[in-house]
PDB file of C-alpha atoms in Angstrom:
ATOM      1  CA  MET A   1     -26.594  40.729  22.007  1.00  0.00           C
ATOM      2  CA  ASP A   2     -25.923  37.079  22.875  1.00  0.00           C
ATOM      3  CA  LYS A   3     -23.252  35.465  20.763  1.00  0.00           C
ATOM      4  CA  ASP A   4     -24.045  32.299  18.828  1.00  0.00           C
ATOM      5  CA  ILE A   5     -22.452  29.303  20.533  1.00  0.00           C
ATOM      6  CA  VAL A   6     -21.049  26.289  18.688  1.00  0.00           C
ATOM      7  CA  VAL A   7     -20.537  23.221  20.878  1.00  0.00           C
ATOM      8  CA  VAL A   8     -18.153  20.525  19.645  1.00  0.00           C
ATOM      9  CA  ILE A   9     -18.001  17.410  21.823  1.00  0.00           C
ATOM     10  CA  GLY A  10     -14.949  15.290  21.065  1.00  0.00           C
ATOM     11  CA  VAL A  11     -11.916  17.064  19.623  1.00  0.00           C
ATOM     12  CA  GLY A  12     -10.359  14.316  17.524  1.00  0.00           C
ATOM     13  CA  GLY A  13      -9.865  14.710  13.794  1.00  0.00           C
ATOM     14  CA  MET A  14     -13.535  15.183  12.932  1.00  0.00           C
ATOM     15  CA  GLY A  15     -14.266  17.478  15.859  1.00  0.00           C
ATOM     16  CA  ARG A  16     -11.345  19.755  15.015  1.00  0.00           C
ATOM     17  CA  ALA A  17     -12.340  19.930  11.354  1.00  0.00           C
ATOM     18  CA  ILE A  18     -15.939  20.772  12.253  1.00  0.00           C
ATOM     19  CA  ALA A  19     -14.851  23.483  14.702  1.00  0.00           C
ATOM     20  CA  ARG A  20     -12.701  25.090  12.021  1.00  0.00           C
ATOM     21  CA  ARG A  21     -15.422  24.800   9.401  1.00  0.00           C
ATOM     22  CA  ILE A  22     -18.322  26.351  11.326  1.00  0.00           C
ATOM     23  CA  GLY A  23     -16.671  28.340  14.119  1.00  0.00           C
ATOM     24  CA  ASN A  24     -15.885  31.623  12.366  1.00  0.00           C
ATOM     25  CA  GLY A  25     -17.715  34.545  13.969  1.00  0.00           C
ATOM     26  CA  ARG A  26     -19.069  32.383  16.777  1.00  0.00           C
ATOM     27  CA  LYS A  27     -17.872  31.352  20.209  1.00  0.00           C
ATOM     28  CA  ILE A  28     -16.750  27.724  20.187  1.00  0.00           C
ATOM     29  CA  LEU A  29     -17.147  25.539  23.260  1.00  0.00           C
ATOM     30  CA  LEU A  30     -14.861  22.523  22.897  1.00  0.00           C
ATOM     31  CA  ALA A  31     -15.480  19.552  25.180  1.00  0.00           C
ATOM     32  CA  ASP A  32     -13.582  16.314  25.609  1.00  0.00           C
ATOM     33  CA  VAL A  33     -12.928  13.732  28.302  1.00  0.00           C
ATOM     34  CA  SER A  34      -9.194  14.390  27.915  1.00  0.00           C
ATOM     35  CA  GLU A  35      -7.912  17.693  29.237  1.00  0.00           C
ATOM     36  CA  GLY A  36      -4.806  17.166  27.126  1.00  0.00           C
ATOM     37  CA  ALA A  37      -6.861  16.877  23.939  1.00  0.00           C
ATOM     38  CA  LEU A  38      -8.402  20.260  24.682  1.00  0.00           C
ATOM     39  CA  SER A  39      -5.007  21.851  24.019  1.00  0.00           C
ATOM     40  CA  VAL A  40      -6.220  22.078  20.417  1.00  0.00           C
ATOM     41  CA  ALA A  41      -8.018  25.186  21.661  1.00  0.00           C
ATOM     42  CA  ASP A  42      -4.659  26.965  21.724  1.00  0.00           C
ATOM     43  CA  VAL A  43      -4.215  26.225  18.032  1.00  0.00           C
ATOM     44  CA  LEU A  44      -7.687  27.533  17.203  1.00  0.00           C
ATOM     45  CA  LEU A  45      -7.114  30.633  19.321  1.00  0.00           C
ATOM     46  CA  GLY A  46      -3.923  31.225  17.362  1.00  0.00           C
ATOM     47  CA  GLU A  47      -5.985  31.049  14.169  1.00  0.00           C
ATOM     48  CA  GLY A  48      -8.256  33.817  15.459  1.00  0.00           C
ATOM     49  CA  GLN A  49     -11.143  31.703  16.739  1.00  0.00           C
ATOM     50  CA  ASP A  50     -13.022  32.533  19.950  1.00  0.00           C
ATOM     51  CA  VAL A  51     -12.686  29.314  21.968  1.00  0.00           C
ATOM     52  CA  VAL A  52     -13.409  28.082  25.481  1.00  0.00           C
ATOM     53  CA  THR A  53     -13.110  24.520  26.783  1.00  0.00           C
ATOM     54  CA  GLN A  54     -14.677  22.174  29.297  1.00  0.00           C
ATOM     55  CA  VAL A  55     -13.885  18.606  30.287  1.00  0.00           C
ATOM     56  CA  VAL A  56     -16.869  16.289  29.861  1.00  0.00           C
ATOM     57  CA  ASP A  57     -17.585  12.623  30.485  1.00  0.00           C
ATOM     58  CA  VAL A  58     -20.365  11.842  28.031  1.00  0.00           C
ATOM     59  CA  SER A  59     -21.305   8.684  29.942  1.00  0.00           C
ATOM     60  CA  SER A  60     -22.337  10.830  32.950  1.00  0.00           C
ATOM     61  CA  ARG A  61     -25.653  12.671  32.827  1.00  0.00           C
ATOM     62  CA  ASP A  62     -24.426  15.186  35.406  1.00  0.00           C
ATOM     63  CA  SER A  63     -21.334  15.940  33.338  1.00  0.00           C
ATOM     64  CA  VAL A  64     -23.278  16.343  30.087  1.00  0.00           C
ATOM     65  CA  ALA A  65     -25.909  18.480  31.837  1.00  0.00           C
ATOM     66  CA  ALA A  66     -23.163  20.719  33.218  1.00  0.00           C
ATOM     67  CA  LEU A  67     -21.763  21.149  29.705  1.00  0.00           C
ATOM     68  CA  ALA A  68     -25.186  22.057  28.337  1.00  0.00           C
ATOM     69  CA  ASP A  69     -25.666  24.584  31.131  1.00  0.00           C
ATOM     70  CA  THR A  70     -22.254  26.120  30.433  1.00  0.00           C
ATOM     71  CA  ALA A  71     -23.136  26.460  26.758  1.00  0.00           C
ATOM     72  CA  ALA A  72     -26.451  28.126  27.561  1.00  0.00           C
ATOM     73  CA  GLY A  73     -24.697  30.515  29.925  1.00  0.00           C
ATOM     74  CA  LEU A  74     -22.369  31.669  27.142  1.00  0.00           C
ATOM     75  CA  GLY A  75     -25.067  32.700  24.672  1.00  0.00           C
ATOM     76  CA  ARG A  76     -27.460  31.231  22.094  1.00  0.00           C
ATOM     77  CA  VAL A  77     -26.661  27.552  21.557  1.00  0.00           C
ATOM     78  CA  THR A  78     -27.190  27.344  17.815  1.00  0.00           C
ATOM     79  CA  GLN A  79     -25.010  24.425  16.686  1.00  0.00           C
ATOM     80  CA  ILE A  80     -23.994  21.227  18.475  1.00  0.00           C
ATOM     81  CA  ALA A  81     -21.701  18.588  16.972  1.00  0.00           C
ATOM     82  CA  HIS A  82     -21.249  15.396  18.951  1.00  0.00           C
ATOM     83  CA  THR A  83     -18.227  13.495  17.637  1.00  0.00           C
ATOM     84  CA  ALA A  84     -16.963  11.733  20.783  1.00  0.00           C
ATOM     85  CA  GLY A  85     -16.740   7.970  20.573  1.00  0.00           C
ATOM     86  CA  LEU A  86     -14.673   4.840  21.082  1.00  0.00           C
ATOM     87  CA  SER A  87     -13.718   2.271  18.459  1.00  0.00           C
ATOM     88  CA  PRO A  88     -13.420  -1.516  18.882  1.00  0.00           C
ATOM     89  CA  THR A  89      -9.622  -1.419  19.039  1.00  0.00           C
ATOM     90  CA  GLN A  90      -9.647   1.287  21.699  1.00  0.00           C
ATOM     91  CA  ALA A  91     -11.982  -0.013  24.354  1.00  0.00           C
ATOM     92  CA  SER A  92     -13.909  -2.847  25.939  1.00  0.00           C
ATOM     93  CA  THR A  93     -17.478  -3.773  25.120  1.00  0.00           C
ATOM     94  CA  GLU A  94     -18.686  -2.103  28.322  1.00  0.00           C
ATOM     95  CA  ALA A  95     -16.824   1.149  27.633  1.00  0.00           C
ATOM     96  CA  ILE A  96     -18.119   1.328  24.060  1.00  0.00           C
ATOM     97  CA  LEU A  97     -21.691   0.922  25.301  1.00  0.00           C
ATOM     98  CA  ARG A  98     -21.237   3.665  27.899  1.00  0.00           C
ATOM     99  CA  VAL A  99     -19.697   6.167  25.491  1.00  0.00           C
ATOM    100  CA  ASP A 100     -21.096   5.337  22.050  1.00  0.00           C
ATOM    101  CA  LEU A 101     -24.608   4.313  23.122  1.00  0.00           C
ATOM    102  CA  LEU A 102     -25.425   6.012  26.416  1.00  0.00           C
ATOM    103  CA  GLY A 103     -23.269   9.066  25.700  1.00  0.00           C
ATOM    104  CA  VAL A 104     -25.140   9.952  22.521  1.00  0.00           C
ATOM    105  CA  ALA A 105     -28.524   9.527  24.208  1.00  0.00           C
ATOM    106  CA  LEU A 106     -27.461  11.794  27.083  1.00  0.00           C
ATOM    107  CA  VAL A 107     -26.238  14.506  24.709  1.00  0.00           C
ATOM    108  CA  LEU A 108     -29.526  14.373  22.801  1.00  0.00           C
ATOM    109  CA  ASP A 109     -31.466  14.688  26.064  1.00  0.00           C
ATOM    110  CA  GLU A 110     -29.498  17.467  27.698  1.00  0.00           C
ATOM    111  CA  PHE A 111     -28.950  19.670  24.668  1.00  0.00           C
ATOM    112  CA  ALA A 112     -32.640  19.450  23.786  1.00  0.00           C
ATOM    113  CA  ARG A 113     -33.088  21.614  26.908  1.00  0.00           C
ATOM    114  CA  VAL A 114     -30.825  24.422  25.749  1.00  0.00           C
ATOM    115  CA  VAL A 115     -30.657  24.472  21.946  1.00  0.00           C
ATOM    116  CA  ALA A 116     -31.927  27.784  20.599  1.00  0.00           C
ATOM    117  CA  PRO A 117     -34.909  28.051  18.248  1.00  0.00           C
ATOM    118  CA  GLY A 118     -33.533  27.703  14.740  1.00  0.00           C
ATOM    119  CA  GLY A 119     -30.558  25.750  16.068  1.00  0.00           C
ATOM    120  CA  ALA A 120     -29.372  22.320  15.002  1.00  0.00           C
ATOM    121  CA  GLY A 121     -27.399  19.348  16.212  1.00  0.00           C
ATOM    122  CA  VAL A 122     -25.480  16.587  14.501  1.00  0.00           C
ATOM    123  CA  VAL A 123     -24.319  13.253  15.910  1.00  0.00           C
ATOM    124  CA  ILE A 124     -21.509  11.225  14.373  1.00  0.00           C
ATOM    125  CA  ALA A 125     -22.738   7.641  13.937  1.00  0.00           C
ATOM    126  CA  SER A 126     -21.021   5.212  11.527  1.00  0.00           C
ATOM    127  CA  MET A 127     -21.570   3.256   8.344  1.00  0.00           C
ATOM    128  CA  ALA A 128     -21.384   0.224  10.655  1.00  0.00           C
ATOM    129  CA  GLY A 129     -24.905   1.169  11.695  1.00  0.00           C
ATOM    130  CA  HIS A 130     -26.066   0.507   8.120  1.00  0.00           C
ATOM    131  CA  MET A 131     -24.761  -3.046   7.980  1.00  0.00           C
ATOM    132  CA  GLY A 132     -26.959  -4.864  10.456  1.00  0.00           C
ATOM    133  CA  GLY A 133     -26.991  -4.840  14.216  1.00  0.00           C
ATOM    134  CA  LEU A 134     -30.570  -4.451  15.432  1.00  0.00           C
ATOM    135  CA  THR A 135     -33.838  -6.084  14.417  1.00  0.00           C
ATOM    136  CA  PRO A 136     -36.848  -3.865  13.626  1.00  0.00           C
ATOM    137  CA  GLU A 137     -38.371  -4.753  17.006  1.00  0.00           C
ATOM    138  CA  GLU A 138     -35.113  -3.925  18.795  1.00  0.00           C
ATOM    139  CA  GLU A 139     -35.011  -0.587  16.981  1.00  0.00           C
ATOM    140  CA  ARG A 140     -38.538   0.179  18.169  1.00  0.00           C
ATOM    141  CA  ILE A 141     -37.501  -0.599  21.739  1.00  0.00           C
ATOM    142  CA  VAL A 142     -34.369   1.556  21.455  1.00  0.00           C
ATOM    143  CA  ALA A 143     -36.439   4.473  20.178  1.00  0.00           C
ATOM    144  CA  VAL A 144     -38.782   4.558  23.190  1.00  0.00           C
ATOM    145  CA  THR A 145     -36.656   3.299  26.093  1.00  0.00           C
ATOM    146  CA  PRO A 146     -35.745   6.000  28.645  1.00  0.00           C
ATOM    147  CA  THR A 147     -32.097   6.946  28.309  1.00  0.00           C
ATOM    148  CA  ASP A 148     -31.126   5.786  31.784  1.00  0.00           C
ATOM    149  CA  GLU A 149     -32.494   2.301  31.008  1.00  0.00           C
ATOM    150  CA  LEU A 150     -30.730   1.730  27.675  1.00  0.00           C
ATOM    151  CA  LEU A 151     -27.795  -0.227  29.064  1.00  0.00           C
ATOM    152  CA  ALA A 152     -30.180  -2.628  30.801  1.00  0.00           C
ATOM    153  CA  LEU A 153     -31.768  -3.789  27.536  1.00  0.00           C
ATOM    154  CA  PRO A 154     -31.027  -7.512  27.059  1.00  0.00           C
ATOM    155  CA  PHE A 155     -29.661  -7.125  23.529  1.00  0.00           C
ATOM    156  CA  PHE A 156     -27.021  -4.691  24.835  1.00  0.00           C
ATOM    157  CA  GLU A 157     -25.730  -7.052  27.513  1.00  0.00           C
ATOM    158  CA  PRO A 158     -21.978  -7.615  27.008  1.00  0.00           C
ATOM    159  CA  ASP A 159     -22.375 -11.407  27.196  1.00  0.00           C
ATOM    160  CA  VAL A 160     -24.942 -11.270  24.398  1.00  0.00           C
ATOM    161  CA  LEU A 161     -22.844  -8.962  22.225  1.00  0.00           C
ATOM    162  CA  GLY A 162     -19.701 -11.018  22.638  1.00  0.00           C
ATOM    163  CA  SER A 163     -17.183  -8.513  21.259  1.00  0.00           C
ATOM    164  CA  PRO A 164     -16.351  -4.798  21.119  1.00  0.00           C
ATOM    165  CA  GLY A 165     -17.053  -4.864  17.379  1.00  0.00           C
ATOM    166  CA  ALA A 166     -20.627  -6.021  17.925  1.00  0.00           C
ATOM    167  CA  ALA A 167     -21.089  -3.416  20.654  1.00  0.00           C
ATOM    168  CA  TYR A 168     -19.846  -0.730  18.262  1.00  0.00           C
ATOM    169  CA  SER A 169     -22.137  -1.746  15.382  1.00  0.00           C
ATOM    170  CA  ARG A 170     -25.224  -1.986  17.582  1.00  0.00           C
ATOM    171  CA  SER A 171     -24.417   1.275  19.351  1.00  0.00           C
ATOM    172  CA  LYS A 172     -24.015   3.112  16.058  1.00  0.00           C
ATOM    173  CA  ARG A 173     -27.298   1.732  14.757  1.00  0.00           C
ATOM    174  CA  ALA A 174     -28.883   2.865  18.003  1.00  0.00           C
ATOM    175  CA  ASN A 175     -27.424   6.354  17.468  1.00  0.00           C
ATOM    176  CA  ILE A 176     -29.318   6.647  14.194  1.00  0.00           C
ATOM    177  CA  VAL A 177     -32.524   5.425  15.839  1.00  0.00           C
ATOM    178  CA  ARG A 178     -32.189   7.773  18.834  1.00  0.00           C
ATOM    179  CA  VAL A 179     -31.583  10.761  16.560  1.00  0.00           C
ATOM    180  CA  GLN A 180     -34.764   9.913  14.673  1.00  0.00           C
ATOM    181  CA  ALA A 181     -36.644   9.695  17.969  1.00  0.00           C
ATOM    182  CA  ALA A 182     -35.149  12.991  19.169  1.00  0.00           C
ATOM    183  CA  ALA A 183     -36.317  14.951  16.132  1.00  0.00           C
ATOM    184  CA  GLY A 184     -39.731  15.526  17.728  1.00  0.00           C
ATOM    185  CA  PRO A 185     -38.509  16.907  21.078  1.00  0.00           C
ATOM    186  CA  TRP A 186     -35.902  19.040  19.336  1.00  0.00           C
ATOM    187  CA  GLY A 187     -38.580  20.237  16.941  1.00  0.00           C
ATOM    188  CA  ASP A 188     -40.666  21.360  19.904  1.00  0.00           C
ATOM    189  CA  ARG A 189     -37.807  23.796  20.597  1.00  0.00           C
ATOM    190  CA  GLY A 190     -37.797  24.916  16.968  1.00  0.00           C
ATOM    191  CA  ALA A 191     -34.536  23.046  16.380  1.00  0.00           C
ATOM    192  CA  ARG A 192     -33.327  20.185  14.205  1.00  0.00           C
ATOM    193  CA  VAL A 193     -31.110  17.158  14.809  1.00  0.00           C
ATOM    194  CA  ASN A 194     -29.540  14.686  12.387  1.00  0.00           C
ATOM    195  CA  SER A 195     -26.747  12.141  12.251  1.00  0.00           C
ATOM    196  CA  ILE A 196     -23.837  11.470   9.927  1.00  0.00           C
ATOM    197  CA  SER A 197     -22.560   7.960   9.231  1.00  0.00           C
ATOM    198  CA  PRO A 198     -18.940   8.231   8.114  1.00  0.00           C
ATOM    199  CA  GLY A 199     -17.129   5.491   6.272  1.00  0.00           C
ATOM    200  CA  VAL A 200     -13.431   4.795   6.771  1.00  0.00           C
ATOM    201  CA  ILE A 201     -11.996   8.207   7.637  1.00  0.00           C
ATOM    202  CA  SER A 202      -8.321   9.097   7.938  1.00  0.00           C
ATOM    203  CA  THR A 203      -8.372  10.319  11.526  1.00  0.00           C
ATOM    204  CA  PRO A 204      -6.101   9.092  14.336  1.00  0.00           C
ATOM    205  CA  MET A 205      -8.909   6.724  15.379  1.00  0.00           C
ATOM    206  CA  GLY A 206      -9.380   5.547  11.805  1.00  0.00           C
ATOM    207  CA  GLN A 207      -5.676   4.895  11.373  1.00  0.00           C
ATOM    208  CA  GLU A 208      -5.669   2.940  14.631  1.00  0.00           C
ATOM    209  CA  GLU A 209      -8.458   0.741  13.307  1.00  0.00           C
ATOM    210  CA  LEU A 210      -6.640   0.263   9.987  1.00  0.00           C
ATOM    211  CA  ALA A 211      -3.596  -0.927  11.899  1.00  0.00           C
ATOM    212  CA  GLY A 212      -5.673  -3.335  13.990  1.00  0.00           C
ATOM    213  CA  GLU A 213      -7.124  -6.768  13.357  1.00  0.00           C
ATOM    214  CA  SER A 214      -9.973  -5.392  11.220  1.00  0.00           C
ATOM    215  CA  GLY A 215      -7.623  -3.322   9.049  1.00  0.00           C
ATOM    216  CA  GLU A 216      -7.509  -5.769   6.139  1.00  0.00           C
ATOM    217  CA  GLN A 217     -11.300  -5.914   5.984  1.00  0.00           C
ATOM    218  CA  MET A 218     -11.534  -2.123   6.102  1.00  0.00           C
ATOM    219  CA  ARG A 219      -9.037  -1.714   3.257  1.00  0.00           C
ATOM    220  CA  MET A 220     -11.008  -4.241   1.224  1.00  0.00           C
ATOM    221  CA  MET A 221     -14.197  -2.231   1.775  1.00  0.00           C
ATOM    222  CA  VAL A 222     -12.448   0.956   0.663  1.00  0.00           C
ATOM    223  CA  SER A 223     -11.192  -0.767  -2.494  1.00  0.00           C
ATOM    224  CA  MET A 224     -14.747  -1.919  -3.275  1.00  0.00           C
ATOM    225  CA  SER A 225     -16.295   1.503  -2.674  1.00  0.00           C
ATOM    226  CA  ALA A 226     -17.292   3.934  -5.400  1.00  0.00           C
ATOM    227  CA  ALA A 227     -14.771   6.562  -4.253  1.00  0.00           C
ATOM    228  CA  LYS A 228     -11.930   4.052  -3.735  1.00  0.00           C
ATOM    229  CA  ARG A 229     -10.242   6.256  -1.162  1.00  0.00           C
ATOM    230  CA  LEU A 230     -10.252   7.004   2.530  1.00  0.00           C
ATOM    231  CA  GLY A 231     -12.473   9.823   3.664  1.00  0.00           C
ATOM    232  CA  THR A 232     -11.000  12.914   5.301  1.00  0.00           C
ATOM    233  CA  PRO A 233     -12.094  14.900   8.343  1.00  0.00           C
ATOM    234  CA  ASP A 234     -12.940  17.728   5.938  1.00  0.00           C
ATOM    235  CA  ASP A 235     -15.398  15.436   4.126  1.00  0.00           C
ATOM    236  CA  ILE A 236     -17.270  15.002   7.401  1.00  0.00           C
ATOM    237  CA  ALA A 237     -16.973  18.677   8.332  1.00  0.00           C
ATOM    238  CA  ALA A 238     -18.576  19.640   5.017  1.00  0.00           C
ATOM    239  CA  ALA A 239     -21.503  17.313   5.688  1.00  0.00           C
ATOM    240  CA  ALA A 240     -21.849  18.659   9.228  1.00  0.00           C
ATOM    241  CA  ALA A 241     -21.789  22.255   7.992  1.00  0.00           C
ATOM    242  CA  PHE A 242     -24.651  21.460   5.624  1.00  0.00           C
ATOM    243  CA  LEU A 243     -26.790  19.727   8.245  1.00  0.00           C
ATOM    244  CA  LEU A 244     -26.123  22.441  10.830  1.00  0.00           C
ATOM    245  CA  GLY A 245     -26.801  25.282   8.385  1.00  0.00           C
ATOM    246  CA  GLN A 246     -29.877  26.933   6.958  1.00  0.00           C
ATOM    247  CA  ASP A 247     -29.649  25.059   3.659  1.00  0.00           C
ATOM    248  CA  ALA A 248     -30.831  22.010   5.643  1.00  0.00           C
ATOM    249  CA  SER A 249     -33.698  23.818   7.387  1.00  0.00           C
ATOM    250  CA  PHE A 250     -36.187  21.149   6.220  1.00  0.00           C
ATOM    251  CA  VAL A 251     -33.967  18.217   7.223  1.00  0.00           C
ATOM    252  CA  SER A 252     -34.374  16.626  10.649  1.00  0.00           C
ATOM    253  CA  GLY A 253     -34.348  13.127  12.091  1.00  0.00           C
ATOM    254  CA  THR A 254     -32.347  11.681   9.230  1.00  0.00           C
ATOM    255  CA  ASP A 255     -28.932  10.095   8.715  1.00  0.00           C
ATOM    256  CA  LEU A 256     -26.474  11.192   6.048  1.00  0.00           C
ATOM    257  CA  LEU A 257     -24.220   8.362   4.892  1.00  0.00           C
ATOM    258  CA  VAL A 258     -20.811   9.838   4.005  1.00  0.00           C
ATOM    259  CA  ASP A 259     -18.829   6.745   3.095  1.00  0.00           C
ATOM    260  CA  GLY A 260     -17.722   7.115  -0.508  1.00  0.00           C
ATOM    261  CA  GLY A 261     -20.295   4.545  -1.594  1.00  0.00           C
ATOM    262  CA  THR A 262     -18.975   1.767   0.638  1.00  0.00           C
ATOM    263  CA  VAL A 263     -22.316   0.580   2.008  1.00  0.00           C
ATOM    264  CA  ALA A 264     -23.835   0.692  -1.482  1.00  0.00           C
ATOM    265  CA  ALA A 265     -21.123  -1.711  -2.643  1.00  0.00           C
ATOM    266  CA  ILE A 266     -21.087  -3.974   0.410  1.00  0.00           C
ATOM    267  CA  ARG A 267     -24.764  -4.304   1.324  1.00  0.00           C
ATOM    268  CA  PRO A 268     -25.708  -6.634  -1.592  1.00  0.00           C
ATOM    269  CA  LEU A 269     -23.028  -9.039  -0.353  1.00  0.00           C
ATOM    270  CA  LEU A 270     -24.294  -9.206   3.227  1.00  0.00           C
ATOM    271  CA  PRO A 271     -26.291 -12.246   4.392  1.00  0.00           C
ATOM    272  CA  VAL A 272     -30.046 -11.746   4.519  1.00  0.00           C
ATOM    273  CA  GLY A 273     -31.724 -11.896   7.933  1.00  0.00           C
TER     274      GLY A 273
END
């Protein structure tokens, strides 16, 4: 009998936590652009998990397609968690668009081909996608534009965006929109797909952002939130486990905001329009 395959793309703090949370009894395929990062597989193997790895460049359709084909060759692809991404302190505007915008769209496309009936996928977006970024008309365009044409849209041009932060916010809003648009094609396979929008999470990437130029603003948002604390990778893994599991069998094409109430506190203070 084919083994159920869990695919985790991006093995940072969230990816590792998700793999640990949902991997028991399944074969885990870990994928990351960094071969060094994939050494986490040795840790999981030592914990008794069944793990294989593959290097992937999520900004390359060929690379993502090869990963999807590998997953399908291993067994029934029942759960896919896409956590790979770049933050504003880590990368240029162009790199963020390639990874955070195009990369998500490519994963949604290619894994729609191989996800098993009854399977599910989850994409890590961001609470930044809930605080502006795209107009309703731009969202409509993002929803229907072919994946390979996304980077050519005028409102994603680096000169228009002006900064990595703007590229990040717009890309994360686009993630939510593309997941909504993908729910139909995934549903045709008998599968579901959703997104999670984390708040400020204590991962290596999150700590890097807190130490950067936006750190003071992020700490202020945390202090204003309902939870008044940083999120943890386990907070996100718990949300992913729900969305990828049978308890969420009637949930698809939606975004789960896991931010400790940050957006609820901040949104009334944002400028209108």
